[in-house]
CSV table of C-alpha atoms in Angstrom, one decimal:
chain,number,residue,atom,x,y,z
A,27,UNK,CA,0.3,-0.2,0.4
A,28,UNK,CA,1.9,3.3,-1.0
A,29,UNK,CA,2.4,6.0,1.7
A,30,UNK,CA,2.3,10.1,0.7
A,31,UNK,CA,3.5,13.1,2.7
A,32,UNK,CA,0.6,16.5,2.5
A,33,UNK,CA,2.5,18.6,4.2
A,34,UNK,CA,0.1,21.1,5.2
A,35,UNK,CA,-2.2,18.1,5.6
A,36,UNK,CA,-4.7,20.2,8.4
A,37,UNK,CA,-5.0,23.4,6.5
A,38,UNK,CA,-8.6,23.5,4.5
A,39,UNK,CA,-6.7,22.7,1.0
A,40,UNK,CA,-3.9,19.9,3.3
A,41,UNK,CA,-7.7,18.3,5.1
A,42,UNK,CA,-9.3,18.1,2.4
A,43,UNK,CA,-6.2,15.9,0.6
A,44,UNK,CA,-6.2,14.0,3.3
A,45,UNK,CA,-9.5,13.0,3.0
A,46,UNK,CA,-9.2,12.4,-0.8
A,47,UNK,CA,-6.2,10.3,-0.6
A,48,UNK,CA,-7.3,8.2,2.4
A,49,UNK,CA,-10.0,7.5,0.5
A,50,UNK,CA,-8.7,6.5,-2.0
A,51,UNK,CA,-7.0,3.8,0.3
A,52,UNK,CA,-3.1,5.9,0.8
A,53,UNK,CA,-1.7,5.2,3.2
A,54,UNK,CA,-1.2,10.1,4.8
A,55,UNK,CA,1.2,11.0,6.5
A,56,UNK,CA,0.7,14.4,6.8
A,57,UNK,CA,3.9,17.5,8.6
A,58,UNK,CA,1.6,20.3,10.2
A,59,UNK,CA,1.3,22.2,13.2
A,60,UNK,CA,-1.2,20.3,14.3
A,61,UNK,CA,-1.9,16.3,13.9
A,62,UNK,CA,-4.6,15.1,11.2
A,63,UNK,CA,-6.5,11.9,13.1
A,64,UNK,CA,-7.2,11.4,9.5
A,65,UNK,CA,-3.8,10.8,8.6
A,66,UNK,CA,-1.7,7.4,9.8
A,67,UNK,CA,0.9,9.3,11.1
A,68,UNK,CA,1.6,13.0,12.1
A,69,UNK,CA,5.3,15.0,12.1
A,70,UNK,CA,3.3,17.9,14.1
A,71,UNK,CA,6.6,21.3,14.0
A,72,UNK,CA,6.0,24.0,16.6
A,73,UNK,CA,6.2,27.3,15.0
A,74,UNK,CA,8.9,28.5,17.3
A,75,UNK,CA,11.4,25.9,15.4
A,76,UNK,CA,13.9,27.0,13.1
A,77,UNK,CA,14.2,26.3,9.0
A,78,UNK,CA,16.9,23.5,10.1
A,79,UNK,CA,15.1,22.2,13.2
A,80,UNK,CA,11.5,21.9,11.1
A,81,UNK,CA,13.9,20.4,8.3
A,82,UNK,CA,15.5,17.9,11.3
A,83,UNK,CA,12.1,16.8,12.7
A,84,UNK,CA,10.5,16.7,9.5
A,85,UNK,CA,13.5,13.9,7.6
A,86,UNK,CA,13.5,11.9,10.7
A,87,UNK,CA,10.2,11.7,11.6
A,88,UNK,CA,9.1,10.6,8.0
A,89,UNK,CA,12.4,7.6,9.1
A,90,UNK,CA,10.5,6.3,11.9
A,91,UNK,CA,7.9,6.3,10.4
A,92,UNK,CA,8.9,4.5,6.9
A,93,UNK,CA,11.3,2.6,7.9
A,94,UNK,CA,13.1,1.1,4.7
A,95,UNK,CA,9.2,1.9,2.8
A,96,UNK,CA,9.6,4.4,-0.6
A,97,UNK,CA,6.9,7.1,-0.9
A,98,UNK,CA,4.2,7.2,-4.0
A,99,UNK,CA,4.5,11.4,-3.5
A,100,UNK,CA,5.3,14.6,-1.3
A,101,UNK,CA,2.1,17.1,-1.9
A,102,UNK,CA,2.5,20.0,-0.7
A,103,UNK,CA,-0.4,22.2,0.1
A,104,UNK,CA,1.3,24.6,3.3
A,105,UNK,CA,1.2,28.1,2.3
A,106,UNK,CA,-1.4,31.1,3.7
A,107,UNK,CA,-1.5,34.8,3.2
A,108,UNK,CA,-0.9,38.3,4.5
A,109,UNK,CA,-0.4,41.7,2.3
A,110,UNK,CA,1.1,44.9,2.5
A,111,UNK,CA,2.7,47.3,0.3
A,112,UNK,CA,5.9,49.1,0.7
A,113,UNK,CA,3.9,51.4,2.6
A,114,UNK,CA,3.4,48.8,5.0
A,115,UNK,CA,4.5,49.0,8.1
A,116,UNK,CA,3.6,44.9,8.2
A,117,UNK,CA,5.3,44.1,5.2
A,118,UNK,CA,8.5,42.8,7.0
A,119,UNK,CA,6.4,40.9,9.6
A,120,UNK,CA,4.2,39.4,7.2
A,121,UNK,CA,7.0,38.6,4.2
A,122,UNK,CA,8.9,36.9,7.5
A,123,UNK,CA,5.8,34.5,7.7
A,124,UNK,CA,5.2,34.2,3.5
A,125,UNK,CA,8.7,33.1,3.6
A,126,UNK,CA,8.0,30.7,6.2
A,127,UNK,CA,4.8,29.0,5.1
A,128,UNK,CA,5.9,28.8,1.4
A,129,UNK,CA,9.4,28.8,0.6
A,130,UNK,CA,10.0,26.5,3.9
A,131,UNK,CA,7.3,23.8,3.6
A,132,UNK,CA,9.0,23.7,-0.4
A,133,UNK,CA,12.7,23.6,0.6
A,134,UNK,CA,11.8,21.2,3.0
A,135,UNK,CA,9.4,18.7,0.2
A,136,UNK,CA,12.9,19.2,-2.1
A,137,UNK,CA,15.3,17.2,1.4
A,138,UNK,CA,12.2,14.9,1.3
A,139,UNK,CA,11.6,13.8,-1.9
A,140,UNK,CA,15.7,13.7,-2.3
A,141,UNK,CA,15.7,11.1,-0.1
A,142,UNK,CA,12.3,9.5,0.4
A,143,UNK,CA,10.5,9.8,-3.0
A,144,UNK,CA,10.0,6.7,-5.2
A,145,UNK,CA,11.7,6.5,-8.4
A,146,UNK,CA,9.3,7.8,-11.2
A,147,UNK,CA,7.2,9.3,-8.0
A,148,UNK,CA,5.5,13.1,-7.8
A,149,UNK,CA,6.4,15.6,-5.7
A,150,UNK,CA,3.5,18.9,-6.3
A,151,UNK,CA,4.4,22.2,-4.5
A,152,UNK,CA,1.7,25.3,-4.7
A,153,UNK,CA,2.6,28.5,-6.6
A,154,UNK,CA,-0.1,30.9,-7.5
A,155,UNK,CA,-1.5,32.5,-10.6
A,156,UNK,CA,-1.0,36.3,-9.7
A,157,UNK,CA,2.3,35.0,-8.8
A,158,UNK,CA,3.7,35.2,-12.3
A,159,UNK,CA,3.0,38.7,-12.4
A,160,UNK,CA,3.7,41.6,-9.8
A,161,UNK,CA,1.5,41.5,-6.6
A,162,UNK,CA,2.0,45.2,-5.3
A,163,UNK,CA,-0.8,44.8,-2.3
A,164,UNK,CA,1.2,41.3,-1.1
A,165,UNK,CA,4.0,41.9,-2.0
A,166,UNK,CA,5.5,39.0,0.5
A,167,UNK,CA,3.2,36.4,-0.4
A,168,UNK,CA,4.1,37.6,-4.0
A,169,UNK,CA,7.6,37.1,-4.1
A,170,UNK,CA,7.8,34.0,-1.6
A,171,UNK,CA,5.1,32.2,-4.1
A,172,UNK,CA,7.4,33.2,-6.9
A,173,UNK,CA,10.2,31.9,-5.3
A,174,UNK,CA,8.6,28.3,-5.5
A,175,UNK,CA,7.7,28.5,-8.8
A,176,UNK,CA,11.5,28.9,-9.6
A,177,UNK,CA,12.1,26.2,-7.3
A,178,UNK,CA,10.0,23.7,-9.2
A,179,UNK,CA,11.6,24.5,-12.1
A,180,UNK,CA,15.5,23.7,-11.0
A,181,UNK,CA,13.8,20.7,-10.0
A,182,UNK,CA,12.8,19.4,-12.5
A,183,UNK,CA,17.0,19.9,-14.6
A,184,UNK,CA,19.1,17.3,-14.0
A,185,UNK,CA,21.5,16.9,-11.4
A,186,UNK,CA,18.5,18.2,-9.3
A,187,UNK,CA,19.0,15.8,-6.5
A,188,UNK,CA,15.4,14.7,-6.7
A,189,UNK,CA,15.2,11.1,-7.6
A,190,UNK,CA,15.1,9.0,-11.3
A,191,UNK,CA,12.4,9.8,-12.9
A,192,UNK,CA,10.6,12.0,-10.7
A,193,UNK,CA,8.0,14.1,-11.5
A,194,UNK,CA,8.1,18.0,-9.8
A,195,UNK,CA,4.9,20.4,-10.5
A,196,UNK,CA,3.3,23.2,-8.6
A,197,UNK,CA,0.3,23.7,-8.6
A,198,UNK,CA,-1.4,27.6,-9.5
A,199,UNK,CA,-4.0,27.8,-8.1
A,200,UNK,CA,-6.3,31.6,-8.3
A,201,UNK,CA,-8.6,32.2,-4.8
A,202,UNK,CA,-9.7,28.5,-3.2
A,203,UNK,CA,-13.4,28.0,-1.9
A,204,UNK,CA,-11.7,28.5,2.0
A,205,UNK,CA,-13.2,29.2,4.9
A,206,UNK,CA,-11.1,31.8,4.9
A,207,UNK,CA,-11.4,33.6,1.9
A,208,UNK,CA,-15.3,33.3,2.1
A,209,UNK,CA,-15.0,35.3,5.1
A,210,UNK,CA,-13.2,37.2,4.5
A,211,UNK,CA,-14.7,37.9,0.4
A,212,UNK,CA,-17.9,37.9,0.9
A,213,UNK,CA,-18.9,39.8,-1.9
A,214,UNK,CA,-15.7,38.5,-4.2
A,215,UNK,CA,-17.3,36.9,-7.9
A,216,UNK,CA,-17.1,33.1,-6.2
A,217,UNK,CA,-17.8,32.1,-9.4
A,218,UNK,CA,-14.3,32.3,-10.7
A,219,UNK,CA,-13.2,30.5,-7.3
A,220,UNK,CA,-11.8,26.6,-7.3
A,221,UNK,CA,-13.3,23.9,-5.1
A,222,UNK,CA,-11.0,22.5,-2.6
A,223,UNK,CA,-12.8,19.3,-4.0
A,224,UNK,CA,-11.6,19.8,-7.4
A,225,UNK,CA,-8.2,20.5,-6.7
A,226,UNK,CA,-7.7,17.7,-3.9
A,227,UNK,CA,-9.0,14.9,-6.5
A,228,UNK,CA,-7.1,16.3,-9.3
A,229,UNK,CA,-3.7,15.3,-7.2
A,230,UNK,CA,-5.3,12.2,-6.5
A,231,UNK,CA,-5.6,11.3,-10.5
A,232,UNK,CA,-2.0,12.7,-10.8
A,233,UNK,CA,-0.5,10.4,-8.2
A,234,UNK,CA,-2.3,7.5,-9.1
A,235,UNK,CA,-1.9,7.7,-12.8
A,236,UNK,CA,1.5,8.7,-13.2
A,237,UNK,CA,0.0,9.6,-17.4
A,238,UNK,CA,-1.9,11.7,-16.8
A,239,UNK,CA,1.1,14.1,-14.8
A,240,UNK,CA,1.8,17.5,-17.0
A,241,UNK,CA,5.4,17.8,-17.8
A,242,UNK,CA,8.1,18.2,-15.4
A,243,UNK,CA,8.2,21.4,-14.5
A,244,UNK,CA,5.0,22.9,-15.3
A,245,UNK,CA,3.7,25.4,-13.2
A,246,UNK,CA,0.2,24.3,-13.6
A,247,UNK,CA,-2.9,26.8,-13.0
A,248,UNK,CA,-6.2,25.8,-12.0
A,249,UNK,CA,-8.5,28.5,-13.7
A,250,UNK,CA,-11.7,28.6,-12.7
A,251,UNK,CA,-14.5,30.0,-15.0
A,252,UNK,CA,-18.4,29.7,-14.3
A,253,UNK,CA,-17.3,26.5,-11.8
A,254,UNK,CA,-15.2,25.1,-15.4
A,255,UNK,CA,-11.7,24.2,-14.5
A,256,UNK,CA,-9.4,23.4,-16.0
A,257,UNK,CA,-5.5,22.6,-14.9
A,258,UNK,CA,-3.5,24.7,-17.6
A,259,UNK,CA,0.5,24.5,-17.8
A,260,UNK,CA,2.0,28.3,-17.7
A,261,UNK,CA,4.3,29.3,-20.9
A,262,UNK,CA,6.8,31.0,-20.2
A,263,UNK,CA,9.2,33.1,-22.5
A,264,UNK,CA,12.4,34.5,-21.7
A,265,UNK,CA,13.9,36.9,-24.6
B,30,UNK,CA,23.8,68.1,-3.2
B,31,UNK,CA,21.9,64.9,-3.0
B,32,UNK,CA,21.1,61.6,-1.2
B,33,UNK,CA,21.6,58.0,-2.1
B,34,UNK,CA,21.6,54.8,0.3
B,35,UNK,CA,24.2,51.3,-0.8
B,36,UNK,CA,22.5,49.3,0.5
B,37,UNK,CA,25.2,46.0,0.9
B,38,UNK,CA,27.5,49.0,0.1
B,39,UNK,CA,31.3,46.9,2.0
B,40,UNK,CA,30.7,44.2,-0.3
B,41,UNK,CA,32.5,43.7,-4.1
B,42,UNK,CA,30.1,45.9,-5.8
B,43,UNK,CA,29.0,47.7,-3.1
B,44,UNK,CA,32.0,49.1,-2.9
B,45,UNK,CA,32.4,50.3,-5.6
B,46,UNK,CA,29.3,51.7,-6.1
B,47,UNK,CA,29.9,53.6,-2.3
B,48,UNK,CA,33.6,55.1,-4.7
B,49,UNK,CA,32.3,55.7,-8.4
B,50,UNK,CA,28.5,57.7,-6.5
B,51,UNK,CA,30.8,59.5,-4.1
B,52,UNK,CA,33.6,60.6,-6.9
B,53,UNK,CA,30.4,62.2,-8.4
B,54,UNK,CA,29.3,63.8,-6.2
B,55,UNK,CA,27.1,62.3,-4.6
B,56,UNK,CA,26.3,61.9,-1.1
B,57,UNK,CA,26.4,58.1,0.1
B,58,UNK,CA,24.9,56.4,3.2
B,59,UNK,CA,26.4,52.7,3.1
B,60,UNK,CA,24.6,50.1,5.0
B,61,UNK,CA,26.0,47.1,5.6
B,62,UNK,CA,27.9,44.5,8.5
B,63,UNK,CA,30.3,47.0,8.2
B,64,UNK,CA,31.0,50.1,8.0
B,65,UNK,CA,32.3,51.9,4.7
B,66,UNK,CA,35.2,54.7,4.9
B,67,UNK,CA,33.6,56.5,2.3
B,68,UNK,CA,30.4,56.9,2.8
B,69,UNK,CA,28.8,60.4,4.3
B,70,UNK,CA,26.8,57.7,6.9
B,71,UNK,CA,27.4,54.7,7.6
B,72,UNK,CA,24.7,51.5,9.4
B,73,UNK,CA,26.0,49.2,10.3
B,74,UNK,CA,23.6,45.5,10.7
B,75,UNK,CA,24.7,43.1,12.8
B,76,UNK,CA,24.3,39.7,11.2
B,77,UNK,CA,21.8,38.0,14.0
B,78,UNK,CA,18.9,41.4,13.5
B,79,UNK,CA,16.1,39.7,12.5
B,80,UNK,CA,14.2,40.7,9.5
B,81,UNK,CA,12.6,43.6,11.7
B,82,UNK,CA,15.5,44.7,13.6
B,83,UNK,CA,17.2,45.3,10.4
B,84,UNK,CA,14.6,47.1,9.3
B,85,UNK,CA,13.9,50.2,12.6
B,86,UNK,CA,17.6,49.8,12.5
B,87,UNK,CA,17.9,50.8,9.0
B,88,UNK,CA,14.7,53.4,9.1
B,89,UNK,CA,15.7,55.0,11.7
B,90,UNK,CA,19.6,55.6,11.1
B,91,UNK,CA,18.3,57.3,8.0
B,92,UNK,CA,15.9,59.5,9.8
B,93,UNK,CA,18.2,60.3,12.2
B,94,UNK,CA,21.0,60.4,9.3
B,95,UNK,CA,18.3,62.5,6.9
B,96,UNK,CA,16.2,64.7,8.7
B,97,UNK,CA,14.4,66.4,6.4
B,98,UNK,CA,16.1,65.8,3.2
B,99,UNK,CA,15.0,62.8,0.5
B,100,UNK,CA,17.0,60.6,-1.1
B,101,UNK,CA,17.5,60.4,-5.0
B,102,UNK,CA,18.5,56.9,-5.2
B,103,UNK,CA,18.5,53.8,-3.4
B,104,UNK,CA,21.0,51.1,-4.5
B,105,UNK,CA,20.9,47.9,-3.1
B,106,UNK,CA,23.7,45.1,-4.5
B,107,UNK,CA,23.8,43.3,-1.2
B,108,UNK,CA,23.9,39.2,-1.8
B,109,UNK,CA,25.8,36.8,-1.5
B,110,UNK,CA,26.2,33.0,-3.6
B,111,UNK,CA,25.9,29.5,-2.2
B,112,UNK,CA,25.3,26.4,-3.7
B,113,UNK,CA,22.7,23.3,-3.4
B,114,UNK,CA,20.6,20.7,-4.6
B,115,UNK,CA,17.7,19.0,-3.1
B,116,UNK,CA,20.4,16.4,-2.5
B,117,UNK,CA,22.8,18.8,-0.5
B,118,UNK,CA,22.6,18.7,3.1
B,119,UNK,CA,23.6,22.3,2.7
B,120,UNK,CA,20.7,23.3,1.3
B,121,UNK,CA,18.2,24.3,4.1
B,122,UNK,CA,21.0,26.7,6.3
B,123,UNK,CA,22.3,27.3,2.1
B,124,UNK,CA,18.6,28.8,1.4
B,125,UNK,CA,17.6,30.2,4.6
B,126,UNK,CA,21.3,32.7,4.4
B,127,UNK,CA,20.1,33.3,0.3
B,128,UNK,CA,16.8,34.7,1.3
B,129,UNK,CA,18.2,36.9,4.3
B,130,UNK,CA,20.8,38.2,1.7
B,131,UNK,CA,19.1,39.2,-0.8
B,132,UNK,CA,15.6,39.3,0.0
B,133,UNK,CA,15.5,40.8,3.6
B,134,UNK,CA,17.7,43.5,2.1
B,135,UNK,CA,15.1,44.0,-1.3
B,136,UNK,CA,12.7,44.2,0.9
B,137,UNK,CA,14.3,46.5,3.7
B,138,UNK,CA,15.3,48.4,0.0
B,139,UNK,CA,11.7,49.0,-1.1
B,140,UNK,CA,10.8,50.3,2.7
B,141,UNK,CA,13.5,52.4,2.8
B,142,UNK,CA,11.9,53.8,-0.7
B,143,UNK,CA,8.8,53.9,0.2
B,144,UNK,CA,9.8,56.9,3.2
B,145,UNK,CA,12.8,58.2,2.2
B,146,UNK,CA,12.8,58.6,-1.8
B,147,UNK,CA,12.0,61.7,-3.3
B,148,UNK,CA,9.6,61.5,-5.9
B,149,UNK,CA,10.6,60.5,-9.7
B,150,UNK,CA,13.5,58.6,-7.3
B,151,UNK,CA,14.9,55.4,-8.4
B,152,UNK,CA,15.1,52.8,-6.4
B,153,UNK,CA,17.3,49.2,-7.6
B,154,UNK,CA,17.8,45.5,-6.6
B,155,UNK,CA,19.0,42.7,-7.7
B,156,UNK,CA,18.7,39.9,-9.1
B,157,UNK,CA,20.8,37.6,-11.9
B,158,UNK,CA,20.6,36.4,-15.4
B,159,UNK,CA,20.4,32.3,-14.2
B,160,UNK,CA,18.0,33.1,-11.9
B,161,UNK,CA,14.7,33.9,-15.0
B,162,UNK,CA,14.9,29.4,-15.6
B,163,UNK,CA,16.1,26.8,-12.8
B,164,UNK,CA,18.9,26.4,-11.0
B,165,UNK,CA,19.3,23.5,-10.0
B,166,UNK,CA,22.7,23.0,-8.9
B,167,UNK,CA,22.4,26.6,-5.9
B,168,UNK,CA,18.8,26.4,-5.4
B,169,UNK,CA,18.3,28.4,-1.6
B,170,UNK,CA,20.2,30.4,-4.6
B,171,UNK,CA,18.4,31.1,-7.5
B,172,UNK,CA,14.9,31.3,-6.1
B,173,UNK,CA,15.6,34.2,-4.0
B,174,UNK,CA,16.9,36.3,-6.5
B,175,UNK,CA,13.7,35.2,-8.1
B,176,UNK,CA,11.5,35.7,-5.8
B,177,UNK,CA,13.5,39.5,-6.0
B,178,UNK,CA,12.4,39.8,-9.8
B,179,UNK,CA,9.0,39.4,-8.8
B,180,UNK,CA,9.3,42.2,-6.0
B,181,UNK,CA,10.4,44.3,-8.8
B,182,UNK,CA,7.2,44.0,-10.6
B,183,UNK,CA,5.0,44.8,-8.2
B,184,UNK,CA,7.6,47.6,-7.0
B,185,UNK,CA,6.3,49.0,-10.8
B,186,UNK,CA,2.7,48.6,-10.5
B,187,UNK,CA,0.1,51.2,-9.4
B,188,UNK,CA,-0.8,51.9,-5.8
B,189,UNK,CA,2.9,49.7,-4.6
B,190,UNK,CA,3.5,52.7,-2.2
B,191,UNK,CA,6.1,54.0,-4.1
B,192,UNK,CA,6.7,57.7,-4.3
B,193,UNK,CA,5.2,59.4,-7.0
B,194,UNK,CA,7.1,58.8,-9.9
B,195,UNK,CA,9.7,56.4,-8.5
B,196,UNK,CA,11.7,54.1,-11.4
B,197,UNK,CA,12.1,50.5,-10.0
B,198,UNK,CA,14.4,47.8,-11.7
B,199,UNK,CA,16.2,44.9,-11.2
B,200,UNK,CA,19.6,44.9,-12.1
B,201,UNK,CA,20.7,40.8,-13.2
B,202,UNK,CA,24.3,40.3,-13.4
B,203,UNK,CA,25.0,36.7,-15.0
B,204,UNK,CA,29.1,36.4,-13.2
B,205,UNK,CA,30.6,40.0,-11.6
B,206,UNK,CA,34.2,39.7,-11.3
B,207,UNK,CA,35.0,39.7,-7.6
B,208,UNK,CA,38.0,38.5,-6.0
B,209,UNK,CA,35.7,35.4,-4.5
B,210,UNK,CA,34.8,34.7,-7.9
B,211,UNK,CA,38.7,35.4,-9.3
B,212,UNK,CA,39.7,33.0,-6.7
B,213,UNK,CA,37.0,29.9,-6.9
B,214,UNK,CA,36.3,29.8,-10.6
B,215,UNK,CA,40.3,30.8,-12.1
B,216,UNK,CA,39.7,28.7,-14.9
B,217,UNK,CA,35.9,29.7,-16.4
B,218,UNK,CA,35.6,32.6,-19.4
B,219,UNK,CA,36.4,35.7,-18.5
B,220,UNK,CA,35.6,36.8,-21.4
B,221,UNK,CA,31.8,36.8,-20.1
B,222,UNK,CA,32.1,38.3,-17.1
B,223,UNK,CA,31.3,42.2,-16.2
B,224,UNK,CA,33.3,44.2,-14.3
B,225,UNK,CA,32.2,45.6,-11.1
B,226,UNK,CA,33.4,49.1,-12.9
B,227,UNK,CA,31.0,48.5,-15.9
B,228,UNK,CA,28.3,48.1,-12.9
B,229,UNK,CA,29.4,51.2,-10.8
B,230,UNK,CA,29.1,53.9,-13.7
B,231,UNK,CA,25.3,52.5,-15.3
B,232,UNK,CA,23.9,53.0,-11.9
B,233,UNK,CA,25.4,56.4,-11.5
B,234,UNK,CA,24.8,57.3,-14.9
B,235,UNK,CA,20.6,55.6,-13.7
B,236,UNK,CA,20.6,57.4,-11.2
B,237,UNK,CA,22.5,61.1,-12.0
B,238,UNK,CA,20.5,61.0,-15.8
B,239,UNK,CA,16.9,60.1,-15.6
B,240,UNK,CA,16.0,59.3,-19.1
B,241,UNK,CA,18.3,56.5,-18.8
B,242,UNK,CA,16.6,54.4,-17.0
B,243,UNK,CA,14.8,51.6,-18.0
B,244,UNK,CA,11.3,51.4,-18.7
B,245,UNK,CA,9.9,51.3,-14.4
B,246,UNK,CA,9.6,47.2,-13.0
B,247,UNK,CA,12.7,45.7,-16.2
B,248,UNK,CA,14.6,43.0,-15.1
B,249,UNK,CA,17.6,45.1,-16.7
B,250,UNK,CA,20.0,42.0,-18.3
B,251,UNK,CA,23.6,42.9,-17.9
B,252,UNK,CA,24.6,40.7,-21.1
B,253,UNK,CA,29.1,40.3,-21.3
B,254,UNK,CA,30.6,39.2,-24.0
B,255,UNK,CA,34.3,40.0,-25.7
B,256,UNK,CA,34.9,42.3,-22.4
B,257,UNK,CA,31.5,43.9,-24.4
B,258,UNK,CA,28.4,45.0,-22.2
B,259,UNK,CA,24.7,45.3,-23.1
B,260,UNK,CA,22.5,46.2,-20.2
B,261,UNK,CA,18.8,44.4,-22.1
B,262,UNK,CA,15.6,44.6,-19.9
B,263,UNK,CA,14.7,41.0,-20.5
B,264,UNK,CA,11.4,40.3,-22.2
B,265,UNK,CA,8.6,37.7,-19.7
B,266,UNK,CA,6.0,36.3,-21.9
B,267,UNK,CA,3.6,34.5,-19.9
B,268,UNK,CA,0.6,32.1,-21.8
């Protein structure tokens, strides 16, 4: 029976992933600041731990949980949102938080994949469609997601330290229908929001059906309009 | 007489900038972990200070140094280099360092610009040509520079908190002819390396001649071949 990691497994999207993956018969190990009781294993981090301490807690926790077994997939949906432009007194604090929530978790997921992902396995990180361009009113959020986008492209290259045949992609949601987003943006155009079930089932498909995966290194935009969702790799050209 | 900030003013490129800017009559305030004796003012940070502590030290130091005066330009050439792919035990430590050296300094430079840059002033941050794509063998370096690239695009947008008429650009060197690079890559093709003098004089021109500046938000690649250097904004298309 296959093992998968959901990093951020107690969050809104992460919890949905744990449920959906478990329902299809996968053994899910959750990594988060709180345990997810649906998971077969939990690695519970502390907010005050440093980057290196979190890495060590994750790697040693997985070694204990897995023994000699390997992971079929590592899905990192940890993250968060905070705003702030250059004039905001909160910008530094919020940028620090965004880096911890998106970059630290993504880098540790890459470390996990290097050590525990099976050959031809899948690593999924989480970016954001708006961060493909500038994001003046949420500078810290945008730069942290852009960092994840660039990381995914590096992990897809030769000599990245990923297992043989592995695929790394980023999912780039626009706005997810989370309880938090519904609470803070009650009057937004919800027809462009993507449901958590859609994302979780799309990820499950990519875990269990390798041929359904986008090309290694893809930044897969998840675009919803009128309730219809398309998973569309961004085409980026630089001259 | 105009005041400018050089963030990283005691580094290889930063020291060259302080000298060149001073020689042309600008009052240079240096921000770094060590003072630059050529500068008219120094804000000396401590490596163990947190992101917020560094921001506060910089903002209060500038308030004291400037009084009611404004800055003509903020030039952030702080940075560094460290390698590591997903298999490297050093990846987390090195990514942490790269974020501190490139992202913290860039965000604090944006805060400085919001508070002290004059209208139509110039903010320059430092990216890197390789980080326009994936960088498998230097994942932390690449993602930190990619974060800076995205930040620059956000700062160029309306409502970014930058002063009216300000221009924000990133310079993207490939490899600079620093003592450190010459020491560690003695056998590289030095004809493609860019001299520190070239970069410092190009920056001085953009400070003193506003019409010479690239468009707001540009990621300006500094490309050298056979000793000839071209400053070329990257054209990025996303579909």
